[in-house]
XYZ file of C-alpha atoms in Angstrom:
679
model
C -0.112 0.172 -0.105
C 1.414 3.279 -0.998
C 2.211 6.031 1.637
C 0.588 9.214 0.812
C 1.142 12.578 2.040
C -2.222 12.841 3.896
C -5.438 11.030 3.830
C -8.533 12.539 2.295
C -11.736 12.496 4.218
C -13.851 9.370 3.656
C -17.112 11.120 2.754
C -18.452 12.090 -0.753
C -15.744 14.830 -1.229
C -12.179 15.639 -0.150
C -10.859 18.547 1.637
C -11.119 20.856 -1.530
C -14.659 20.129 -2.474
C -14.165 17.491 -5.004
C -16.330 15.011 -6.032
C -15.560 11.231 -5.608
C -15.011 9.244 -9.008
C -18.114 7.741 -10.189
C -18.563 3.882 -10.708
C -19.772 3.495 -14.367
C -22.651 0.980 -14.735
C -21.489 -2.897 -15.294
C -23.607 -3.357 -18.574
C -21.989 0.074 -19.753
C -18.714 -1.175 -19.395
C -19.051 -4.438 -20.914
C -20.927 -3.036 -23.937
C -18.327 -0.637 -24.634
C -15.732 -3.074 -24.112
C -17.221 -5.227 -26.825
C -17.432 -2.387 -29.325
C -13.743 -1.393 -28.594
C -12.666 -4.841 -29.050
C -14.710 -6.111 -31.986
C -12.709 -4.724 -35.020
C -9.366 -5.912 -33.239
C -10.249 -9.138 -33.087
C -10.716 -12.392 -35.317
C -14.223 -13.432 -35.550
C -13.591 -16.320 -33.890
C -11.947 -14.413 -30.900
C -14.834 -12.027 -30.719
C -17.597 -14.818 -30.806
C -15.652 -16.515 -27.830
C -15.448 -13.126 -26.069
C -18.863 -12.175 -26.561
C -20.182 -15.470 -24.712
C -17.577 -14.616 -21.911
C -18.648 -11.064 -21.362
C -22.189 -12.173 -21.622
C -21.781 -14.644 -18.917
C -20.169 -12.228 -16.959
C -22.756 -9.496 -16.806
C -25.397 -12.197 -16.468
C -28.177 -11.331 -13.616
C -26.877 -12.884 -10.473
C -23.638 -13.557 -11.800
C -20.076 -12.957 -10.639
C -20.044 -9.671 -12.753
C -22.877 -8.168 -10.440
C -21.345 -9.355 -7.101
C -18.115 -7.713 -7.967
C -19.924 -4.557 -8.876
C -21.724 -4.539 -5.549
C -18.187 -4.937 -3.743
C -16.896 -1.843 -5.955
C -20.100 -0.021 -4.763
C -18.993 -0.594 -1.089
C -15.252 0.025 -1.853
C -16.363 3.514 -3.350
C -18.582 4.321 -0.199
C -15.278 3.805 1.934
C -12.743 5.050 0.017
C -11.921 9.009 -1.286
C -10.943 7.026 -4.597
C -11.985 3.662 -5.245
C -9.868 2.795 -8.067
C -6.431 5.021 -6.938
C -4.620 2.167 -5.159
C -5.200 -0.531 -7.616
C -4.384 1.999 -10.282
C -1.105 3.157 -8.733
C 0.139 -0.444 -8.134
C -0.988 -1.986 -11.533
C 0.508 0.917 -13.768
C 3.704 1.622 -11.527
C 4.512 -0.118 -8.241
C 3.906 -3.706 -9.558
C 6.093 -3.049 -12.483
C 9.304 -4.910 -12.360
C 10.857 -3.385 -15.519
C 13.754 -0.857 -14.831
C 12.669 2.847 -14.573
C 14.795 4.430 -17.403
C 13.109 4.288 -20.749
C 10.490 1.731 -19.715
C 8.702 4.099 -16.923
C 10.449 7.363 -16.421
C 9.629 10.366 -19.123
C 12.001 13.336 -19.728
C 11.602 16.686 -20.595
C 14.251 18.115 -22.882
C 14.768 21.598 -22.454
C 16.329 24.142 -25.027
C 20.041 23.254 -26.288
C 21.980 25.821 -24.130
C 25.033 27.289 -25.239
C 27.620 26.964 -22.505
C 30.902 28.986 -23.558
C 32.678 27.456 -20.523
C 32.584 25.152 -17.549
C 31.219 27.947 -15.246
C 28.327 28.561 -17.407
C 26.767 25.470 -16.539
C 27.306 25.837 -12.857
C 25.678 29.098 -13.305
C 22.795 27.861 -15.077
C 22.538 25.132 -12.389
C 22.506 27.829 -9.545
C 19.789 29.538 -11.176
C 17.602 26.578 -11.789
C 18.059 25.656 -7.920
C 17.017 29.105 -7.016
C 13.880 28.365 -9.326
C 13.099 25.145 -7.731
C 13.440 26.834 -4.185
C 10.893 29.424 -5.257
C 8.549 27.072 -6.628
C 8.888 24.991 -3.472
C 8.089 27.907 -1.421
C 4.652 28.373 -3.178
C 3.901 24.591 -2.358
C 4.968 24.712 1.196
C 2.713 27.632 1.556
C -0.170 25.858 -0.365
C -0.103 29.010 -2.483
C 0.162 27.198 -5.759
C -2.966 28.773 -7.944
C -5.556 25.977 -8.261
C -6.010 24.112 -11.891
C -9.328 24.578 -13.605
C -10.362 22.410 -16.521
C -10.435 24.153 -19.974
C -12.537 23.399 -23.164
C -15.384 21.121 -22.518
C -16.791 21.297 -19.192
C -14.407 24.369 -18.503
C -14.175 25.748 -15.190
C -14.141 22.639 -13.195
C -11.401 23.019 -10.323
C -8.972 19.954 -10.458
C -7.112 17.876 -7.693
C -3.760 19.458 -6.853
C -2.397 16.646 -4.734
C 0.020 15.532 -7.154
C 2.115 18.807 -6.992
C 2.642 18.286 -3.497
C 4.524 15.022 -4.137
C 6.990 16.753 -6.664
C 9.635 17.188 -3.711
C 8.335 15.069 -0.937
C 8.167 11.541 -1.998
C 10.543 8.685 -2.996
C 10.003 5.448 -4.906
C 11.243 2.698 -2.587
C 12.005 -0.509 -4.591
C 10.499 -3.918 -3.371
C 11.052 -7.598 -4.331
C 7.460 -7.605 -5.519
C 6.077 -4.256 -5.308
C 7.632 -0.937 -4.873
C 6.375 1.819 -2.327
C 5.385 5.384 -3.037
C 6.658 6.868 0.438
C 5.619 10.497 1.088
C 7.938 12.318 3.533
C 6.051 13.839 6.634
C 6.436 17.219 7.856
C 7.589 17.809 11.312
C 7.550 20.962 13.578
C 11.307 21.374 13.458
C 12.479 20.108 10.159
C 16.181 19.197 9.805
C 17.846 21.631 7.098
C 16.381 21.149 3.597
C 18.965 19.691 0.936
C 19.444 18.469 -2.563
C 21.731 15.886 -3.877
C 24.252 16.744 -6.548
C 25.348 14.108 -8.910
C 28.797 15.019 -10.488
C 31.190 12.152 -12.102
C 28.770 9.310 -10.514
C 29.561 10.715 -7.337
C 26.583 12.229 -4.942
C 27.206 15.318 -2.793
C 24.684 16.703 -0.174
C 24.167 20.457 -0.852
C 22.408 21.937 2.078
C 19.821 24.898 0.696
C 19.153 26.108 4.069
C 21.527 27.112 6.619
C 20.853 28.446 9.993
C 17.157 28.744 8.625
C 17.971 30.915 5.792
C 17.908 29.859 2.257
C 21.187 30.109 0.312
C 21.112 32.886 -2.577
C 22.083 32.052 -5.833
C 25.770 33.273 -5.759
C 26.232 30.749 -2.682
C 24.677 28.131 -4.477
C 27.251 28.566 -7.255
C 30.017 28.628 -4.918
C 29.072 25.231 -3.420
C 28.702 23.792 -6.775
C 32.027 24.895 -7.692
C 33.572 23.264 -4.336
C 31.532 19.780 -5.599
C 33.085 19.917 -8.998
C 36.528 20.241 -7.178
C 35.575 17.180 -4.849
C 34.498 15.212 -7.536
C 37.502 15.547 -9.417
C 39.637 13.973 -6.693
C 40.536 10.644 -8.415
C 41.688 9.087 -4.953
C 38.281 9.587 -3.306
C 36.138 8.443 -6.321
C 33.906 5.856 -5.441
C 31.870 3.168 -7.515
C 28.638 4.344 -9.676
C 26.234 3.086 -6.949
C 23.435 5.134 -9.098
C 23.678 2.405 -11.684
C 21.726 0.031 -9.454
C 18.617 2.155 -9.610
C 18.603 1.570 -13.401
C 18.265 -1.750 -12.880
C 14.926 -3.967 -12.598
C 13.012 -3.069 -9.636
C 13.255 -6.606 -8.139
C 17.134 -6.634 -8.533
C 17.511 -3.046 -7.300
C 15.514 -3.960 -4.192
C 17.684 -7.001 -3.458
C 20.890 -4.970 -4.032
C 19.701 -2.392 -1.661
C 18.950 -4.681 1.028
C 22.661 -5.807 0.448
C 23.773 -2.156 0.712
C 21.489 -1.814 3.771
C 24.004 -3.860 5.842
C 26.141 -1.319 6.251
C 25.420 1.842 8.264
C 27.788 3.834 6.050
C 25.391 2.941 3.195
C 22.148 3.572 5.199
C 23.405 6.974 6.059
C 23.844 7.715 2.365
C 20.614 5.993 1.473
C 18.647 8.111 3.951
C 20.337 11.463 2.731
C 19.384 10.453 -0.826
C 15.839 9.318 -0.235
C 14.909 12.570 1.751
C 16.622 14.956 -0.486
C 14.101 17.488 -2.168
C 15.446 16.543 -5.608
C 18.938 15.764 -7.687
C 21.214 17.944 -9.809
C 23.040 16.105 -11.932
C 25.740 17.914 -13.323
C 26.759 15.668 -16.579
C 30.007 15.668 -18.457
C 29.817 16.211 -22.147
C 28.561 13.411 -24.165
C 30.724 13.722 -27.222
C 27.555 13.310 -29.320
C 26.323 15.471 -31.944
C 23.318 16.968 -29.859
C 20.296 16.754 -32.299
C 16.819 16.591 -30.778
C 16.906 12.893 -31.034
C 20.291 12.646 -29.261
C 19.387 14.706 -26.509
C 16.115 12.906 -25.602
C 17.769 9.462 -25.701
C 20.689 11.325 -23.352
C 17.578 12.564 -20.900
C 16.044 8.949 -20.712
C 19.170 6.955 -19.982
C 22.240 9.059 -19.732
C 23.920 7.540 -22.404
C 24.889 4.376 -20.279
C 27.453 3.631 -17.875
C 30.242 5.130 -20.445
C 28.493 8.470 -20.331
C 26.513 9.755 -17.727
C 24.158 6.708 -16.828
C 25.557 6.195 -13.547
C 25.102 9.944 -12.480
C 21.665 9.445 -11.629
C 19.363 8.180 -8.729
C 16.225 7.191 -10.642
C 13.915 6.543 -7.579
C 13.788 10.425 -6.899
C 10.860 12.153 -8.777
C 12.489 15.107 -9.921
C 16.258 14.644 -11.241
C 17.300 17.788 -13.099
C 20.177 17.312 -15.557
C 22.595 19.949 -16.477
C 25.126 18.839 -19.006
C 28.242 20.718 -19.720
C 27.649 20.725 -23.502
C 24.286 22.294 -22.811
C 22.059 19.168 -22.978
C 19.721 19.930 -19.970
C 16.263 18.868 -19.001
C 14.428 16.869 -16.301
C 13.933 13.049 -15.669
C 10.892 12.290 -13.870
C 9.895 8.914 -11.888
C 6.163 8.789 -12.987
C 4.406 7.239 -9.905
C 3.879 10.309 -7.782
C 2.391 12.670 -10.502
C 1.209 12.731 -14.385
C 2.524 14.832 -17.173
C 0.552 18.242 -16.594
C 2.449 18.560 -13.305
C 5.808 18.099 -14.732
C 4.770 20.584 -17.407
C 3.811 23.138 -15.053
C 6.897 22.844 -12.800
C 9.174 22.926 -15.836
C 7.358 25.911 -17.366
C 7.569 27.847 -14.083
C 11.176 27.101 -13.718
C 12.261 28.121 -17.349
C 10.094 31.157 -17.250
C 11.777 32.178 -13.843
C 15.073 31.986 -15.253
C 14.306 34.200 -18.079
C 12.097 36.546 -15.961
C 14.512 36.553 -13.138
C 18.052 37.563 -14.034
C 20.757 35.514 -12.476
C 21.264 37.137 -8.907
C 25.080 36.510 -8.485
C 25.789 39.678 -6.344
C 27.031 38.473 -2.888
C 24.314 38.834 -0.310
C 24.482 38.481 3.521
C 22.879 35.246 3.740
C 25.413 32.892 5.261
C 28.913 34.369 5.991
C 30.685 30.887 6.222
C 29.340 28.083 4.202
C 30.114 24.495 5.114
C 31.726 22.338 2.564
C 29.217 20.106 0.917
C 29.286 16.554 1.950
C 30.447 13.527 -0.232
C 27.956 10.457 0.631
C 30.253 7.662 1.187
C 29.641 3.956 0.181
C 31.094 0.984 1.748
C 31.406 -1.479 -1.099
C 31.984 -5.214 -0.607
C 33.013 -7.413 -3.695
C 29.150 -8.541 -3.621
C 28.183 -4.938 -4.159
C 30.598 -4.223 -7.154
C 29.439 -7.335 -8.903
C 26.077 -6.000 -8.424
C 26.911 -2.710 -10.000
C 28.521 -4.305 -12.753
C 25.614 -6.386 -13.849
C 23.455 -3.202 -13.407
C 25.872 -1.549 -15.817
C 25.713 -4.500 -18.577
C 21.863 -4.201 -18.378
C 21.726 -0.352 -18.881
C 24.161 -0.431 -21.839
C 21.628 -3.280 -23.598
C 18.971 -0.913 -22.886
C 20.753 2.267 -24.218
C 21.735 0.271 -27.486
C 17.844 -0.991 -27.933
C 16.343 2.315 -27.582
C 15.222 3.423 -31.064
C 14.227 6.932 -30.767
C 13.294 9.457 -33.318
C 12.402 13.139 -32.676
C 10.799 14.716 -35.663
C 9.466 18.291 -35.714
C 6.511 18.502 -38.493
C 6.645 21.914 -39.845
C 3.786 21.765 -42.684
C 1.123 23.062 -40.288
C 0.377 23.160 -36.593
C -2.976 23.264 -34.466
C -4.254 26.786 -35.944
C -4.632 24.682 -39.218
C -6.546 21.945 -37.330
C -8.761 24.463 -35.588
C -9.806 26.114 -38.873
C -11.048 22.642 -39.856
C -13.213 23.103 -36.661
C -11.655 19.889 -35.224
C -9.913 19.329 -31.995
C -6.372 19.201 -32.667
C -5.782 16.218 -30.348
C -8.431 14.088 -31.805
C -7.052 14.876 -35.320
C -3.560 13.979 -34.350
C -4.724 10.883 -32.912
C -6.603 9.810 -35.968
C -3.226 10.839 -38.063
C -1.503 8.183 -35.687
C -3.982 5.555 -36.192
C -3.553 5.996 -40.128
C 0.461 5.776 -39.672
C 0.127 2.821 -37.692
C -2.486 1.320 -40.220
C -0.122 1.936 -43.151
C 2.718 0.537 -41.722
C 0.945 -2.879 -40.381
C -2.382 -2.838 -42.368
C -4.263 -3.191 -39.123
C -4.936 -1.439 -35.805
C -4.061 -2.428 -32.372
C -4.876 -1.421 -28.744
C -4.099 2.142 -28.406
C -3.622 4.249 -24.927
C -3.965 7.741 -24.501
C -4.223 8.739 -20.968
C -7.053 11.012 -19.613
C -6.854 13.162 -16.767
C -9.424 12.222 -14.121
C -8.250 15.223 -11.869
C -11.848 16.665 -11.533
C -12.428 13.860 -8.842
C -10.881 13.521 -5.334
C -7.277 11.934 -5.906
C -7.841 11.563 -9.652
C -5.192 10.455 -11.824
C -5.901 8.997 -15.383
C -7.899 6.467 -17.317
C -7.552 5.344 -20.890
C -9.115 6.940 -24.217
C -9.182 3.982 -26.512
C -8.315 5.772 -29.849
C -8.442 2.661 -32.200
C -12.010 3.223 -32.748
C -14.349 1.715 -35.366
C -14.638 4.904 -37.046
C -10.930 5.474 -37.082
C -10.477 2.008 -39.004
C -13.270 3.103 -41.461
C -11.269 6.440 -42.301
C -7.899 4.869 -42.479
C -9.285 2.267 -44.695
C -10.727 4.819 -46.942
C -7.524 6.678 -47.190
C -5.973 3.497 -48.475
C -8.661 2.430 -50.744
C -6.347 2.069 -53.986
C -9.513 1.628 -56.287
C -10.276 5.289 -55.269
C -13.884 3.840 -55.241
C -14.863 6.519 -52.727
C -15.208 10.228 -53.193
C -13.250 12.958 -50.899
C -16.347 14.004 -49.416
C -16.994 10.412 -48.431
C -13.674 10.262 -46.914
C -14.176 13.685 -45.208
C -17.462 12.237 -43.683
C -15.549 9.497 -42.389
C -12.883 11.830 -41.131
C -15.519 13.670 -39.031
C -16.929 10.420 -37.822
C -13.294 9.308 -36.450
C -12.914 12.690 -34.826
C -16.354 12.497 -33.424
C -15.858 9.304 -31.997
C -12.416 10.364 -30.253
C -14.096 13.262 -28.833
C -17.156 11.063 -27.472
C -14.489 8.684 -25.762
C -12.626 11.474 -24.546
C -15.682 13.173 -22.758
C -16.545 9.630 -21.120
C -13.033 9.255 -19.965
C -12.689 12.731 -18.463
C -15.945 12.721 -16.705
C -14.942 8.865 -14.937
C -17.157 6.892 -17.344
C -14.125 5.043 -19.628
C -13.567 1.200 -19.345
C -10.221 0.382 -18.119
C -10.097 1.554 -14.488
C -13.642 -0.241 -14.158
C -12.420 -3.537 -15.661
C -9.112 -3.144 -13.479
C -11.233 -2.570 -10.337
C -13.489 -5.737 -11.124
C -10.472 -7.690 -11.496
C -8.763 -6.370 -8.448
C -11.811 -6.980 -6.002
C -12.061 -10.557 -7.078
C -8.446 -11.094 -6.198
C -9.154 -9.383 -2.944
C -12.041 -11.581 -2.420
C -9.783 -14.728 -3.149
C -11.974 -15.800 -6.180
C -10.980 -17.821 -9.144
C -9.911 -15.183 -11.698
C -13.138 -14.928 -13.924
C -12.775 -15.959 -17.340
C -13.082 -12.495 -18.922
C -9.799 -11.409 -17.280
C -8.248 -14.889 -18.667
C -9.626 -14.529 -22.039
C -7.369 -13.564 -24.904
C -9.105 -10.592 -25.879
C -8.548 -9.030 -22.709
C -4.700 -9.680 -22.776
C -5.001 -8.042 -26.341
C -6.735 -4.971 -24.961
C -4.043 -4.317 -22.712
C -1.296 -4.728 -24.880
C -0.680 -1.165 -25.722
C 1.471 -1.396 -28.853
C 0.768 2.275 -29.305
C 1.352 4.266 -26.393
C 0.284 7.831 -26.993
C 0.300 11.104 -25.023
C -0.182 14.817 -25.617
C 2.252 17.173 -23.895
C 1.771 20.690 -25.077
C 3.795 23.344 -23.785
C 4.044 27.138 -23.689
C 7.646 26.954 -23.465
C 10.101 25.908 -26.282
C 10.708 22.157 -24.858
C 9.551 18.706 -25.420
C 8.608 15.447 -23.712
C 9.869 11.889 -24.459
C 9.307 8.510 -23.173
C 9.833 4.764 -24.115
C 7.555 1.993 -25.639
C 5.373 0.192 -23.057
C 5.673 -3.089 -24.561
C 8.721 -5.133 -26.456
C 7.221 -4.533 -29.983
C 5.318 -1.230 -29.210
C 5.645 2.393 -30.033
C 5.977 5.435 -27.434
C 4.654 8.391 -29.124
C 4.438 11.593 -27.299
C 3.494 14.714 -29.450
C 3.495 18.425 -28.606
C 1.076 20.464 -30.765
C 2.276 24.149 -31.493
C 0.402 26.862 -33.277
C 2.260 26.277 -36.447
C 4.186 23.023 -36.267
C 4.198 19.658 -34.292
C 6.649 17.862 -32.237
C 6.638 14.215 -32.428
C 8.845 11.852 -30.140
C 8.417 8.464 -31.420
C 10.258 5.768 -29.670
C 10.563 1.633 -30.154
C 13.004 -0.890 -29.631
C 15.784 -2.193 -32.068
C 15.387 -5.625 -30.959
C 11.818 -6.227 -32.267
C 11.778 -6.981 -35.991
C 8.362 -5.563 -36.255
C 8.987 -1.905 -35.363
C 11.092 1.145 -36.676
C 10.772 4.509 -35.420
C 11.853 6.187 -38.325
C 9.421 4.251 -40.587
C 6.723 5.224 -38.399
C 7.410 8.811 -38.426
C 7.690 8.682 -42.304
C 4.171 7.060 -42.390
C 2.951 9.762 -39.774
C 4.171 12.648 -41.874
C 2.578 11.288 -44.970
C -0.672 10.554 -43.160
C -0.724 14.574 -41.746
C 0.191 15.643 -45.408
C -2.650 13.642 -46.931
C -5.492 14.492 -44.098
C -4.379 18.334 -44.761
C -4.940 17.907 -48.630
C -8.397 16.285 -47.955
C -9.346 18.919 -45.632
C -8.250 21.744 -48.110
C -10.224 19.698 -50.693
C -13.391 19.567 -48.959
C -13.441 22.744 -46.671
C -13.152 25.712 -49.088
C -12.935 28.858 -47.253
C -11.484 27.134 -44.114
C -9.592 30.469 -43.510
C -13.011 32.648 -42.583
C -12.968 34.243 -39.473
C -15.774 31.963 -38.258
C -13.985 28.848 -38.880
C -10.849 30.085 -37.407
C -12.242 30.015 -33.892
C -12.157 26.352 -34.297
C -13.816 23.844 -31.976
C -12.454 23.510 -28.615
C -12.311 20.163 -26.864
C -10.851 19.612 -23.530
C -8.457 16.836 -24.341
C -6.798 15.302 -21.383
C -4.088 13.155 -22.785
C -1.222 12.342 -20.937
C 4.168 5.819 -24.255
C 5.413 -5.172 -40.762
C 7.936 -2.651 -41.894
C 11.659 -3.024 -42.968
C 13.605 -2.813 -39.820
C 16.263 0.052 -41.056
C 14.469 3.065 -42.682
C 15.744 6.406 -44.059
C 17.245 8.576 -41.328
C 14.322 11.368 -40.991
C 16.065 13.358 -38.351
C 18.047 15.780 -41.120
C 14.883 18.038 -41.217
C 15.279 18.872 -37.656
C 15.797 22.422 -36.552
C 17.734 23.468 -33.561
C 15.915 24.434 -30.532
C 16.355 28.255 -29.502
C 18.080 29.010 -26.134
C 15.257 28.892 -23.531
C 12.769 30.715 -25.911
C 9.494 31.427 -23.912
C 6.523 31.679 -26.268
C 3.531 33.854 -25.245
C 2.004 32.725 -21.879
C -1.424 32.408 -23.627
C -2.358 28.683 -22.816
C -3.958 27.901 -25.941
C -2.720 24.324 -25.820
C -3.255 23.719 -22.122
C -6.982 23.048 -22.562
C -5.252 19.642 -22.338
C -5.079 18.395 -18.853
C -2.060 16.779 -20.187
C -0.350 13.392 -19.080
C 2.638 11.235 -19.891
C 1.656 7.774 -19.213
C 3.235 4.703 -19.281
C 0.212 2.343 -19.319
C 0.791 -1.118 -20.773
C 4.243 -1.377 -19.330
C 2.837 -3.624 -16.616
C 2.112 -6.413 -19.158
C 3.815 -9.289 -17.891
C 0.629 -11.447 -18.387
C -0.630 -11.109 -15.037
C -2.664 -14.345 -15.200
């Protein structure tokens, strides 16, 4: 059971007046489940599934029993699905965090002319973090409100308060999300600075006074000098946190045998965040390269050991200007990451670096190096973790592509939701690669409810299939008008499911709850959850997420199944940034080929719209249709390199603060990565 910051009241609302998450009707969920899966299964598979689902939902059957128990659970819990969801999505997952789970936000490429420049950037960034934490500590962060559909609804803010106060503790079978409890007299706050695979304690509050930026820079300079001391260099213990969760839990138990190691672990686990001072990678820093370096550090030969993946926030400042943040995903969703990082980048531009000497602390105690007592057994474990990270680094096939033909403004002029439009384009791209559709995950925020996290928008709709087939009709038996009607039908279906999801009426959380309540009751697993269709429905070969920003940066993450794609997209006014990931080891996937099909599909959809929507530039159509989208990761293996068309990201360029695309309570989500066939 995860340990949370505070226990909400057990009545119908939490302390902020948010309603409880509703429980959909059993028959509604079963009917929708069949509709979502029919076109993704063979006729034989579907006929079998239909019988199983009918039996499950029959009057007096096991489905009604489980539904009644869930109803009771809803009365007792602030959020009936939260614990089930957290365990299933994250804590029970045994895969390594880098690439498989932890998303990264890639900052604009920085131009550091000298080593001191990167330290100044880091000191300025830390100052911004401390300002943001001041808002959090005072509970002074403005409440988020839903935009677009059902606009004005307040959203649950609890996730923000886990940014700097939580830690994912590895377990042999299930991890624990630990939240630090505040005390009347907390000891001085600190961050951990990672430099050359060594860890240092940087106190940011000394004698009850917060360090100013000049003092932070002074301390960072001391840390770099200490890290250069080769005789004191210790093994890269951080590599252990990049391993599978069970392996890391076992390694941690070995570390804990020594009091020195226990003290060091305690300091890391209680810190506010990590700041990772990375060495130059030696690579040509394209968008794609920077994305991979954020996700895994480049492996042990580069900066892969300069991390501690259990902490929610790891700010990376590379000597070569490759900067960003890596997040442990279990405490919060993508919108929280976006809001925090946008605050920090805007702070760094709006608040000039304050490097004048201030009378904060006259004598600064030197930062402390964390010590490790390493036995031959620990060194062997570090070596094993190193080998596995290297394999993960080589396996990741990442392609960041900036689509410059048009952006969300063109889509709005067609009176279409940009998110729904892009989701249909993703279905078209996949169909052109493989000649079929697959279960697709697009996370939908349910933060309008107490303790709300996400549910799934199932984007591979029957209407999307009809449209993509029409776009690939070589016989030209359909007119452009008919194709346009099918596109509109696919977008309407996507919109309808999105509204279902954000109002708590989608099927995935409900089916998960029914499955888990059966397990709690020690019942034999119902046949509906042993059925091949259920396994197929949860194999999210296409894991997608919209992460829009108002600051020039982008988000990326890895695939959630070995033969899948992670596809994160950031719609801007006149362009769209896509971060597409897959694994080289899969003979079925190729990120460059998928991007190629995606670009062609977006161009074909534009051409169709322009043919059918004459006069689409009118002022009336420019207003567009706004939808609250709450979105949250057989071709030839080697494909042409499509990264040559990428454009360099400007230096911390802040766009207009208008939140045109923040109508998406956006999430990065890793649903599907827990698919180790939980039978």
